[in-house]
Short mmCIF file of C-alpha atoms and ligand atoms in Angstrom, two decimals:
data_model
loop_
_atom_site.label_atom_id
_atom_site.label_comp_id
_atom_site.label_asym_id
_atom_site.label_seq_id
_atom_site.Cartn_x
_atom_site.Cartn_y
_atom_site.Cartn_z
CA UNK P 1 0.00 0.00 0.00
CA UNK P 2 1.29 3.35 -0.95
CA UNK P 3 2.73 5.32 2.31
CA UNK P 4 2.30 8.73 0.98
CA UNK P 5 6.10 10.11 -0.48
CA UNK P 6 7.74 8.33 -3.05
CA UNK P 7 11.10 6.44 -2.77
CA UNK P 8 10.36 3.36 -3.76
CA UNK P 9 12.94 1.13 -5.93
CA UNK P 10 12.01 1.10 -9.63
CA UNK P 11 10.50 -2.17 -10.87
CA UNK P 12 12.44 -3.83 -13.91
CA UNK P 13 10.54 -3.70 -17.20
CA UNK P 14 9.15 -7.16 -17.63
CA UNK P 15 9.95 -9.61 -20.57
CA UNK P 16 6.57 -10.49 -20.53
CA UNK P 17 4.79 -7.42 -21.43
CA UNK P 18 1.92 -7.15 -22.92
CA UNK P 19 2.87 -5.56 -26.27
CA UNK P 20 2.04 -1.67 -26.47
CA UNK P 21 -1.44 -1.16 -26.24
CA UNK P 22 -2.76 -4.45 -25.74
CA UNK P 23 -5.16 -4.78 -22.74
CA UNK P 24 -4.13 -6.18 -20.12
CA UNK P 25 -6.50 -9.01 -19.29
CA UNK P 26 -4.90 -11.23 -21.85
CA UNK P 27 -1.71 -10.73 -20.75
CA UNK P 28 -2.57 -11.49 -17.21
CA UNK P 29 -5.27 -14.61 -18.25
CA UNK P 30 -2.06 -16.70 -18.34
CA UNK P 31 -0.24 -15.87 -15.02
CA UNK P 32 -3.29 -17.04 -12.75
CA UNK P 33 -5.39 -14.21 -10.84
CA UNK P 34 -4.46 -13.70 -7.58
CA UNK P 35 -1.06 -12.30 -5.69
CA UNK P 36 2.25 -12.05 -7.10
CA UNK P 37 1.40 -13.57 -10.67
CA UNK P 38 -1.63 -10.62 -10.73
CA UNK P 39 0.20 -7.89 -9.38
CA UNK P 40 3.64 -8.73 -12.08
CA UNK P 41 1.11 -8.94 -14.40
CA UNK P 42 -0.28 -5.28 -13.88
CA UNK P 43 3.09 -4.08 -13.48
CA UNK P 44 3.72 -4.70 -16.87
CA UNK P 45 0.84 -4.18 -18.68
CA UNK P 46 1.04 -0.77 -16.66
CA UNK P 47 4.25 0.07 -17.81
CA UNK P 48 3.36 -1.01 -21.25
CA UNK P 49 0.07 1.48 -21.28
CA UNK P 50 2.10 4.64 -20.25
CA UNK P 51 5.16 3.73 -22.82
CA UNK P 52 1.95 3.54 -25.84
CA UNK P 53 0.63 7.08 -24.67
CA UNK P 54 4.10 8.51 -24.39
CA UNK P 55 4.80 11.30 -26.45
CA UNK P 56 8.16 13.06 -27.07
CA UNK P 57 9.15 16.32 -29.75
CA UNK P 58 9.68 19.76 -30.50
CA UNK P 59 7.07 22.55 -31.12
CA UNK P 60 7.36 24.68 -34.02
CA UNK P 61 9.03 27.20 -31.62
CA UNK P 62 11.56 24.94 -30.50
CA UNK P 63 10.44 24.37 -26.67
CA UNK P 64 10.68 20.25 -26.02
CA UNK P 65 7.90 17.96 -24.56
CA UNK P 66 7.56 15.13 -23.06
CA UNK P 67 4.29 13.96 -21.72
CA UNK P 68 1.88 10.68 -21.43
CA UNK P 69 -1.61 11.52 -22.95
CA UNK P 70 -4.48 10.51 -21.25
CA UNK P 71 -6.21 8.56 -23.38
CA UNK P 72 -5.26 8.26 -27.62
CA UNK P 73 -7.02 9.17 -29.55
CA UNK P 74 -9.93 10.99 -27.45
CA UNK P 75 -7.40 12.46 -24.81
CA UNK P 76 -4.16 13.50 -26.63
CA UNK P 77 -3.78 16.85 -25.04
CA UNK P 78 -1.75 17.31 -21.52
CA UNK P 79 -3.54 17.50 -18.87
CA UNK P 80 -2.34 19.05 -15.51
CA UNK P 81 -3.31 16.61 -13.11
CA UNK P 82 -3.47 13.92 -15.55
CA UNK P 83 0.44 14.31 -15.93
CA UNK P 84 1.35 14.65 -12.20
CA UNK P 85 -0.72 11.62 -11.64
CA UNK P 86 1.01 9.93 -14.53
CA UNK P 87 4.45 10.96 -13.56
CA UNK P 88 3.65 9.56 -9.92
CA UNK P 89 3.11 5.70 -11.86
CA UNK P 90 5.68 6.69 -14.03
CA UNK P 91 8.80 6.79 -11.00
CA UNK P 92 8.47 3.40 -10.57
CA UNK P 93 9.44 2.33 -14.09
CA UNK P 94 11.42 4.93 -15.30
CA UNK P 95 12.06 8.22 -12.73
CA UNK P 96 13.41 10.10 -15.73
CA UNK P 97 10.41 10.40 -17.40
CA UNK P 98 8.14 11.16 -14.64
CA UNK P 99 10.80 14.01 -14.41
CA UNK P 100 10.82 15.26 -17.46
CA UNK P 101 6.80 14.75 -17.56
CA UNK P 102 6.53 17.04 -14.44
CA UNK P 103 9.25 19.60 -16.31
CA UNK P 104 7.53 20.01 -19.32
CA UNK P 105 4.03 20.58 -17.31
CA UNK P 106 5.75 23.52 -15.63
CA UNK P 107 6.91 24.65 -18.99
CA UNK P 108 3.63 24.81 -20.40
CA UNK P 109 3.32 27.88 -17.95
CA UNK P 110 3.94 31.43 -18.21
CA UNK P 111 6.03 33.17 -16.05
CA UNK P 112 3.98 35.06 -14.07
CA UNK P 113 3.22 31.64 -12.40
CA UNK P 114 -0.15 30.65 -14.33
CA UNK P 115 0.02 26.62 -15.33
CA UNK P 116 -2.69 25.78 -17.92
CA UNK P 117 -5.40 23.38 -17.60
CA UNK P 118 -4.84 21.77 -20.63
CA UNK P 119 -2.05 22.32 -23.35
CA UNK P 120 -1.78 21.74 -26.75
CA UNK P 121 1.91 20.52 -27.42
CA UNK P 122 1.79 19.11 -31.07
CA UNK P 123 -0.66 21.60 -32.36
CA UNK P 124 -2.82 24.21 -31.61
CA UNK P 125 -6.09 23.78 -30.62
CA UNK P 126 -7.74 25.42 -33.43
CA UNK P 127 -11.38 27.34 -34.44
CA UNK P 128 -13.31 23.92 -35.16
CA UNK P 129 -11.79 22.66 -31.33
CA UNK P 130 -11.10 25.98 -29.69
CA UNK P 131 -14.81 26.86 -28.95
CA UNK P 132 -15.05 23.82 -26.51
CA UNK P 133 -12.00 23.97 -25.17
CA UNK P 134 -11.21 27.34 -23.05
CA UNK P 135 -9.02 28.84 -25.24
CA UNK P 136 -8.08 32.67 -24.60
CA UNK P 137 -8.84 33.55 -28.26
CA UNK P 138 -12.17 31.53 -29.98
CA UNK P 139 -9.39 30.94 -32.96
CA UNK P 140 -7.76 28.76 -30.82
CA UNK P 141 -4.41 29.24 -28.80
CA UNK P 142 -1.95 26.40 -27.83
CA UNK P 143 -3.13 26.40 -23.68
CA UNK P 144 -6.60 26.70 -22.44
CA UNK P 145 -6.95 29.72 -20.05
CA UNK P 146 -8.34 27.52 -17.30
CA UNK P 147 -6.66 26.31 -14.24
CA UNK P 148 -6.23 22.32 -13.35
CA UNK P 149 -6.38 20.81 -9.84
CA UNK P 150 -3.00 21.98 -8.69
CA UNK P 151 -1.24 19.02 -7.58
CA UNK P 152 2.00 19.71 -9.42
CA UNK P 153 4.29 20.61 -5.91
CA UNK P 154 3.08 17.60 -3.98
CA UNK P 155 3.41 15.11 -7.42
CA UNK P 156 7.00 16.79 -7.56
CA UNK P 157 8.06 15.72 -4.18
CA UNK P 158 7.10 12.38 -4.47
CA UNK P 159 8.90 12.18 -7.74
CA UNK P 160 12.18 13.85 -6.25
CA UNK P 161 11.92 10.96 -3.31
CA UNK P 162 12.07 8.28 -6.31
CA UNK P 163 14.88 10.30 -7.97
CA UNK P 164 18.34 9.25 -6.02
CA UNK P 165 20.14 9.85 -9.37
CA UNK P 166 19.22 13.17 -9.60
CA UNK P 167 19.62 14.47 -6.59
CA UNK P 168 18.71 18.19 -7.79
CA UNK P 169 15.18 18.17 -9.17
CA UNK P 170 13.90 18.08 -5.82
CA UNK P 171 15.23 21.43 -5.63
CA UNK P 172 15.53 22.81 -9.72
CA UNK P 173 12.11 24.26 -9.28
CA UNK P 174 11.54 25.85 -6.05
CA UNK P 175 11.47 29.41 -7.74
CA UNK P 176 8.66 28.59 -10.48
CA UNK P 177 6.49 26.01 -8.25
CA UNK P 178 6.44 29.19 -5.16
CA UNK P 179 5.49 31.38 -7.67
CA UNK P 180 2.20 29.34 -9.02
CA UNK P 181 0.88 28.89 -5.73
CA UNK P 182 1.57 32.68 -5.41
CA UNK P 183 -0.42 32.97 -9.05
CA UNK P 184 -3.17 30.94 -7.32
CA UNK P 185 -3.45 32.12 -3.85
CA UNK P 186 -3.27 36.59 -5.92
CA UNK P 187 -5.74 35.00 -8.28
CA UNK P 188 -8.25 32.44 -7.37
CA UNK P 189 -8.62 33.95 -3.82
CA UNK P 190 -10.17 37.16 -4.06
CA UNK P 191 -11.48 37.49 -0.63
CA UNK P 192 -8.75 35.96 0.91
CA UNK P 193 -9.84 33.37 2.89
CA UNK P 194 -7.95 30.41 1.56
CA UNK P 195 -10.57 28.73 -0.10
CA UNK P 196 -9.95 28.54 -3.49
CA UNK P 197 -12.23 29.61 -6.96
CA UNK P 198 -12.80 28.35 -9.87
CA UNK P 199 -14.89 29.85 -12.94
CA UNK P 200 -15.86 26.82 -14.79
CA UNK P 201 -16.74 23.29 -13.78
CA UNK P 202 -13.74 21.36 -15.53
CA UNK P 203 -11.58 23.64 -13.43
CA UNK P 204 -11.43 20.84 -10.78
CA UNK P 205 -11.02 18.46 -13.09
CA UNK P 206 -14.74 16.77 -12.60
CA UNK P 207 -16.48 18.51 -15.82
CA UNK P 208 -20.20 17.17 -15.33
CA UNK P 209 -20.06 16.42 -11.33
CA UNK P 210 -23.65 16.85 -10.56
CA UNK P 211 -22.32 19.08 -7.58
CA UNK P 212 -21.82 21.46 -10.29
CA UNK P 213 -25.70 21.56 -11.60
CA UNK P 214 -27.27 24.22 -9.15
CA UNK P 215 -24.08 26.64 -9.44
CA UNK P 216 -23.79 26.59 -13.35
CA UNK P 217 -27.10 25.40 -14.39
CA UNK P 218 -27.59 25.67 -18.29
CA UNK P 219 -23.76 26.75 -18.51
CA UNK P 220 -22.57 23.51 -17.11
CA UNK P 221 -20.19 21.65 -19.17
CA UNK P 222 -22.53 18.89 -20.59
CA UNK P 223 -24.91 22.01 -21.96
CA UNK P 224 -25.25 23.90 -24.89
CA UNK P 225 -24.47 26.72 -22.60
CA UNK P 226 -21.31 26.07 -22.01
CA UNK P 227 -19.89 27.81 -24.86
CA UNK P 228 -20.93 30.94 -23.74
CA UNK P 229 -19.43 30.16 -20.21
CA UNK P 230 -16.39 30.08 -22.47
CA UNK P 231 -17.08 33.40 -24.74
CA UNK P 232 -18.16 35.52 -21.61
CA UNK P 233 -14.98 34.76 -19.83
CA UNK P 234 -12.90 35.21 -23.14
CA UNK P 235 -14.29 38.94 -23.30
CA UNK P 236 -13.60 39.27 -20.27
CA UNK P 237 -9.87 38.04 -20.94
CA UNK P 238 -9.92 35.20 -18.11
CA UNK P 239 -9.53 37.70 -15.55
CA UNK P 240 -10.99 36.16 -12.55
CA UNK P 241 -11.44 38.77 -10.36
CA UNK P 242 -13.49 40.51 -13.31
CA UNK P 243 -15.76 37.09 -13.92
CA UNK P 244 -15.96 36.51 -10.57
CA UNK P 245 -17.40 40.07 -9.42
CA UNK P 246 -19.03 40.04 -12.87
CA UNK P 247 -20.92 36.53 -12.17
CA UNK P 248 -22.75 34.02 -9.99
CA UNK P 249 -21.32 30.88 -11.63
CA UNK P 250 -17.91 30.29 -9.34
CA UNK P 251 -16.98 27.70 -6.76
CA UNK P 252 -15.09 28.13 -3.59
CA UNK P 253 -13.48 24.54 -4.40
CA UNK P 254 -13.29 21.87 -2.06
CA UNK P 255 -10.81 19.64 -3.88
CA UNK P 256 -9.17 22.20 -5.62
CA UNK P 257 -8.59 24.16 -2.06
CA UNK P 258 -6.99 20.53 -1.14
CA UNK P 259 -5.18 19.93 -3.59
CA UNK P 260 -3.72 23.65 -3.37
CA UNK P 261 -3.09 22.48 0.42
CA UNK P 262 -1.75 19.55 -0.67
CA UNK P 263 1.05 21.31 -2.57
CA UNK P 264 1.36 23.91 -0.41
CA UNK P 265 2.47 21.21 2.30
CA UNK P 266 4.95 19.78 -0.06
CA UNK P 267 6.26 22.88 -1.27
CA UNK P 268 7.05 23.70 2.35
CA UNK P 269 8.79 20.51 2.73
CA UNK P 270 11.16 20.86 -0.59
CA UNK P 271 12.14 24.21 0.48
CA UNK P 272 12.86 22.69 3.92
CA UNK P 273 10.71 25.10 5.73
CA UNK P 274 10.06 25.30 9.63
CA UNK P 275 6.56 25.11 11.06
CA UNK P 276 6.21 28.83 10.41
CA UNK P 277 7.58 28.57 7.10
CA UNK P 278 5.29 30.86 3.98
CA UNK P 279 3.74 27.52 2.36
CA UNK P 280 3.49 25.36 5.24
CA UNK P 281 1.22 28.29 7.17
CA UNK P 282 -0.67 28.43 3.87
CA UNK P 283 -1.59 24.65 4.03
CA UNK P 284 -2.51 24.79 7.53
CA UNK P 285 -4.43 27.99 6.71
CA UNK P 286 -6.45 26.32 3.85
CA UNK P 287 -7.34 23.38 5.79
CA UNK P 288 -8.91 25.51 8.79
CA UNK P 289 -10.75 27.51 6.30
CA UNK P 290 -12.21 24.34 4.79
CA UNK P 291 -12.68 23.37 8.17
CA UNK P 292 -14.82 26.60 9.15
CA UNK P 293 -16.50 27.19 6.73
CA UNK P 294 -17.13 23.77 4.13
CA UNK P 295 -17.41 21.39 6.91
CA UNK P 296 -21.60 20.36 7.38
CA UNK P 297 -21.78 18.92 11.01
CA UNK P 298 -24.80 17.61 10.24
CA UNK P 299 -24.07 15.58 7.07
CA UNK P 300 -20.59 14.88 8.28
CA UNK P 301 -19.12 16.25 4.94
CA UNK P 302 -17.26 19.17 3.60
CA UNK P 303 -19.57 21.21 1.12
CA UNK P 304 -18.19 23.58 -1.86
CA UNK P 305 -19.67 26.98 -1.13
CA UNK P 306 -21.21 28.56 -4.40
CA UNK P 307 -21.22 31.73 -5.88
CA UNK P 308 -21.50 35.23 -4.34
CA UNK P 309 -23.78 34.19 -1.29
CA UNK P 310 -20.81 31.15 -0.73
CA UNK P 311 -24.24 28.76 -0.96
CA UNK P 312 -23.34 25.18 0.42
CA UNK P 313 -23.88 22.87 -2.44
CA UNK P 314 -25.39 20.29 -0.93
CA UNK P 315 -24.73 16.97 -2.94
CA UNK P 316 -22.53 14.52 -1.82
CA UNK P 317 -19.85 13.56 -4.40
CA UNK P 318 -16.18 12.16 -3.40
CA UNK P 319 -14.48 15.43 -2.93
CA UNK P 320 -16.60 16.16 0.02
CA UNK P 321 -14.59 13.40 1.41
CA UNK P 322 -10.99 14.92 0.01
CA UNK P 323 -9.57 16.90 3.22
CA UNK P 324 -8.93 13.47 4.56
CA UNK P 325 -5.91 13.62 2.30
CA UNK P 326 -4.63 16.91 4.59
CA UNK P 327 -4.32 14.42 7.33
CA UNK P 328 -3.22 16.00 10.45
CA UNK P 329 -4.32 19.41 9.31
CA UNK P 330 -7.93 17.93 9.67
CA UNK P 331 -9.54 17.21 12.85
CA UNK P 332 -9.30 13.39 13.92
CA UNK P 333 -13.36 13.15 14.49
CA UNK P 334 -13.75 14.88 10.98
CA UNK P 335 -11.48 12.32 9.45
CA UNK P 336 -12.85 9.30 11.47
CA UNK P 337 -16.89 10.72 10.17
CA UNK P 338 -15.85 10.85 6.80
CA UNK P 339 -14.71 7.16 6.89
CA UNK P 340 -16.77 5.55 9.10
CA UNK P 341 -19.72 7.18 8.18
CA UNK P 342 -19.47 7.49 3.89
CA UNK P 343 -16.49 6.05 2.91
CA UNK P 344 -17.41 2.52 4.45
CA UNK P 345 -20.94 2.94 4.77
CA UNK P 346 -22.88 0.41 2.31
CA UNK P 347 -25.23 2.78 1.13
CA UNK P 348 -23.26 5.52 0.22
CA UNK P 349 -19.33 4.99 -0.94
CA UNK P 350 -18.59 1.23 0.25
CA UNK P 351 -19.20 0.09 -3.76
CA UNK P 352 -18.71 -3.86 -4.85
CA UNK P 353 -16.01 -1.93 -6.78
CA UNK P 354 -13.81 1.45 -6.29
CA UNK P 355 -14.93 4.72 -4.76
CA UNK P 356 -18.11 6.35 -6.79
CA UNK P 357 -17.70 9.55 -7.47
CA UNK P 358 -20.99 10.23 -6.15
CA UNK P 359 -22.70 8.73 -3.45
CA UNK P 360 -24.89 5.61 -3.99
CA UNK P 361 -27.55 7.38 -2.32
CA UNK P 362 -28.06 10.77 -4.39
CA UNK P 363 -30.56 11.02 -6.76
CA UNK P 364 -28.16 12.01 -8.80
CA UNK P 365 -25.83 9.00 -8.90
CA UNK P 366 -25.90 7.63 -12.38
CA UNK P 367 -22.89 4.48 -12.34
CA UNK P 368 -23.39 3.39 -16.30
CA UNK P 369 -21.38 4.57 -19.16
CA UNK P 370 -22.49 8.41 -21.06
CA UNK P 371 -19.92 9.48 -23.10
CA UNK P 372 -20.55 13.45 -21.90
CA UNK P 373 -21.07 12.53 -18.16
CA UNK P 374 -18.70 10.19 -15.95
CA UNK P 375 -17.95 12.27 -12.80
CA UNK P 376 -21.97 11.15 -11.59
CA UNK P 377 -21.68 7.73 -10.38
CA UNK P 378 -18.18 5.60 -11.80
CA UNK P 379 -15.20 4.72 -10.10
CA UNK P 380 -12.18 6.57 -11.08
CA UNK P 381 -8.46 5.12 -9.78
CA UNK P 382 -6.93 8.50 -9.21
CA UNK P 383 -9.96 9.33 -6.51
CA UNK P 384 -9.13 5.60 -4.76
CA UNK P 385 -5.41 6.69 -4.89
CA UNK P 386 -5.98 9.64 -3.07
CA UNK P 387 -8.61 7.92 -0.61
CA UNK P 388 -7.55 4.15 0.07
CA UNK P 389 -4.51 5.17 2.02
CA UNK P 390 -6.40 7.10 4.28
CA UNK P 391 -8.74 4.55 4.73
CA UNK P 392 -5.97 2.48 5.82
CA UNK P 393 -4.94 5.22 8.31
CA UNK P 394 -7.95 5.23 9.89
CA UNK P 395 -7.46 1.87 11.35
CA UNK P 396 -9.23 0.12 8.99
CA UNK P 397 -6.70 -1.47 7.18
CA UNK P 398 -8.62 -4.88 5.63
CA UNK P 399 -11.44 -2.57 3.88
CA UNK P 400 -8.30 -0.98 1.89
CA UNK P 401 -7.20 -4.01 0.71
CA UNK P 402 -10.39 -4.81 -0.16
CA UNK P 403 -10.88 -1.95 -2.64
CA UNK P 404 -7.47 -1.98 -3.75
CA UNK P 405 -7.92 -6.06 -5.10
CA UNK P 406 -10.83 -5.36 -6.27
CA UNK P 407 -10.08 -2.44 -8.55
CA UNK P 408 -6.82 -4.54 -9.27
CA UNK P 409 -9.34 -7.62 -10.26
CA UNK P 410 -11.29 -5.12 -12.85
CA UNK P 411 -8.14 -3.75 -14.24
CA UNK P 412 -7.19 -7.54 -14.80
CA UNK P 413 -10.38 -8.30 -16.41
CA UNK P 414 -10.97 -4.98 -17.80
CA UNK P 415 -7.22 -3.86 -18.67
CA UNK P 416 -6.91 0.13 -18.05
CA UNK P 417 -9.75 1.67 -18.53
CA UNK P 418 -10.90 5.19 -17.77
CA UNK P 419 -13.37 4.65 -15.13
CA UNK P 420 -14.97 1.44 -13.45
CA UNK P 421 -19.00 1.05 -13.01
CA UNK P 422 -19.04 0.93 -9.27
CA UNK P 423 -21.41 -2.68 -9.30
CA UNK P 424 -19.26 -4.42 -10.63
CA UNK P 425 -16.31 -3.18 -12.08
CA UNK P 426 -17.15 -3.28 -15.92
CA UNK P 427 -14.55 -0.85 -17.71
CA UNK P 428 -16.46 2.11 -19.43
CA UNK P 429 -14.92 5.07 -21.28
CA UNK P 430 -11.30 5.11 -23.28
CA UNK P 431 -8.99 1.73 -23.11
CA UNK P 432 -4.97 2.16 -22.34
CA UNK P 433 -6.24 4.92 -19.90
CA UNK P 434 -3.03 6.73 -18.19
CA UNK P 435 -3.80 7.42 -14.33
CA UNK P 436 -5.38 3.81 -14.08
CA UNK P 437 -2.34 2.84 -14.08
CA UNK P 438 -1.85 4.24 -10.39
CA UNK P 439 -3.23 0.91 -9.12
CA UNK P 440 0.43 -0.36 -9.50
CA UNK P 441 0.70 1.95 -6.26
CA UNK P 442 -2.43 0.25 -4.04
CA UNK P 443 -0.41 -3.07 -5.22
CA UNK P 444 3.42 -1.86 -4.20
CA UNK P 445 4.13 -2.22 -0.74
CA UNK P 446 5.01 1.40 1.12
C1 LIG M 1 -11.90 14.37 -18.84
C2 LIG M 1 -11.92 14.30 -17.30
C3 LIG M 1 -10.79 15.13 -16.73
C4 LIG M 1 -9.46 14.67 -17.32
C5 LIG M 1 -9.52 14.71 -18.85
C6 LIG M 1 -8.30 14.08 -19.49
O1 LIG M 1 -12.20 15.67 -19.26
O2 LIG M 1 -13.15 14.74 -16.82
O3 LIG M 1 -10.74 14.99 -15.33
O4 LIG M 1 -8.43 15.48 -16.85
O5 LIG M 1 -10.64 14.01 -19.32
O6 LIG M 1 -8.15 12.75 -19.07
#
């Protein structure tokens, strides 16, 4: 089970591979289903799947990539927290890419300390795309103008903890990494209280989260009206202090406030900071703000607040369950509540397979496949990444397992797919899907 940092030794590539691409159920059919066989078996077909999506050049302009996409063909784009999640499978195969995947996401940035949702490294994303992705000019541009969950700090410590040959990233980057948090905390925290905003749903990375339904209602991102979410914010140049005095349609962020937390924290740690230190005072800071004024004693959760009135939103979807990934920062009784009374309860999170990403018992919770909606009901690995170990943590170490073998028994049967249905762990969405691959980590030992 993962233990949090990095630092683990780098597993050999395996002769027995599957080839590029291939799923990985066929591969592992022949090694038996259970324990070592299953988990060398994943391994490889793991390091196979990032090694097919891996993509290496030179723009036009000269600047060099290298990046795993998502998901060929759909998802061939970078993708912020795609890549740090990818670079955090990637240090057990191969540290130098998960380097130089982390390296080119904070070259994708401008220097004012703004890191781009999504970027387009091969081409630009142009008029016919452009409108649906958000793109500073409706022509198109080569970045959208949107922020990503920022967990590129926190997935850079845990690569520089797999990374004894080269000793120096941990450090490289303290300069640029400081000065996007600084970008984030100036610019998605207008009234200063630590929680941060976004200004459209994909923001967090959950596009059609039914969370997201009350706040952005026709503009949500599996409407029509979503391209003039995009258009009003291009005229208004993606200045979010302008849309968000402008507008009602803007989160205070629960996971994106963690995740900014989250890297805060780590920052603090790679710049070897004391308690008092700038970034590890703007963790703690976050997480008491989430804790004053997200946390619902009632429901036991922690509730985005919504636009200008900071409305609770009150559906329950897995990142009302994120702060558990503060740790310490949290309150003990929060943490235990959001474990003992969602995370294992049987009507709400404890699935036959994964984490849903919304609660069994919402009427919103929709597990099957829909090609424009799959943050409102599957089970995604990256959300059981962040989760399981803090399940574990908890004291309840055998109903970890349990989700981690049985997401690694649907990535056996299923191979890596995007997302899981939660009943019984039938892959839906793209095949060869990159931050599946993350199961290798519930496997590993810490
Ligand atoms: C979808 C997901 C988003 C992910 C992207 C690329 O838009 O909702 O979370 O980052 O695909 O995989």
């Amino acid at each position: 089970m993962r233990s949090g940092e990095g630092g683990r030794a780098r597993v050999e590539s395996d002769p027995c591979a599957p080839a590029a691409g291939r799923d990985v159920a066929s591969s592992c059919a022949s090694r038996g289903g259970t324990g070592e066989a299953r988990d060398a078996a994943i391994l490889a077909a793991a390091h196979a799947t990032l090694k097919a999506n891996w993509r290496e050049g030179r723009r036009r302009t000269g600047e060099h990539y290298a990046f795993t996409c998502p998901g060929p063909p759909r998802y061939r784009h970078l993708w912020h927290w795609d890549s740090c999640f990818h670079a955090i499978a990637w240090r057990h195969f191969d540290p130098a890419r998960a380097r130089a995947e982390l390296r080119t996401v904070l070259r994708a940035g401008r220097s004012d300390g703004f890191l781009p949702h999504t970027v387009f490294w091969d081409s630009p994303a142009r008029w016919r795309r452009a409108p649906l992705y958000a793109t500073r000019r409706v022509r198109g541009d080569w970045m959208t103008a949107t922020i990503g969950p920022p967990l590129l700090p926190f997935a850079w410590e845990i690569v520089a903890a797999a990374s004894p040959d080269d000793p120096g990233f941990a450090t490289e980057a303290l300069a640029p990494l400081a000065r996007h948090l600084d970008w984030l905390e100036h610019h998605r925290d207008p009234d200063g209280d630590g929680l941060l905003t976004i200004i459209a749903p994909d923001e967090s990375g959950l596009d059609d989260s039914p969370k997201y339904d009350p706040v952005f209602g026709r503009l949500s991102h599996d409407r029509a009206g979503y391209f003039w979410l995009m258009e009003r914010s291009r005229r208004l140049g993606w200045d979010s202090h302008a849309i968000i005095a402008r507008h009602r349609e803007h989160v205070e962020d629960v996971w994106v406030s963690v995740a900014y937390a989250m890297s805060c924290a780590a920052l603090g740690r790679l710049r070897g900071e004391d308690p008092d230190g700038r970034y590890t005072t703007r963790a703690a800071r976050t997480a008491a703000a989430l804790v004053d004024r997200c946390w619902d004693e009632r429901r036991g959760l922690f509730l985005d607040l919504a636009g200008p009135g900071e409305r609770p939103v009150p559906v329950s979807t897995w990142t009302a369950l994120t702060p558990l990934c503060l740790g310490e920062l949290i309150p003990a009784a929060l943490r235990t509540r959001l474990v003992e009374e969602h995370l294992l309860h049987p009507r709400r999170y404890a699935a036959p397979v994964g984490i849903p990403s919304v609660a069994m018992d919402e009427p919103a919770f929709r597990p099957g496949f829909d090609r424009w909606r799959a943050w409102r009901g599957p089970s995604w690995m990256n959300t059981a990444w962040l989760l399981v170990p803090h399940i574990a943590a908890a004291g309840h170490e055998a109903a970890a397992r349990r989700i981690a073998d049985r997401l690694a028994a649907a990535v056996l049967r299923e191979g890596f797919r995007e997302y899981y249905d939660p009943r019984h762990g039938g892959g839906l969405g793209v095949r060869g899907f990159g931050w599946s691959t993350l199961v290798t980590d519930l496997l590993l030992p810490g």
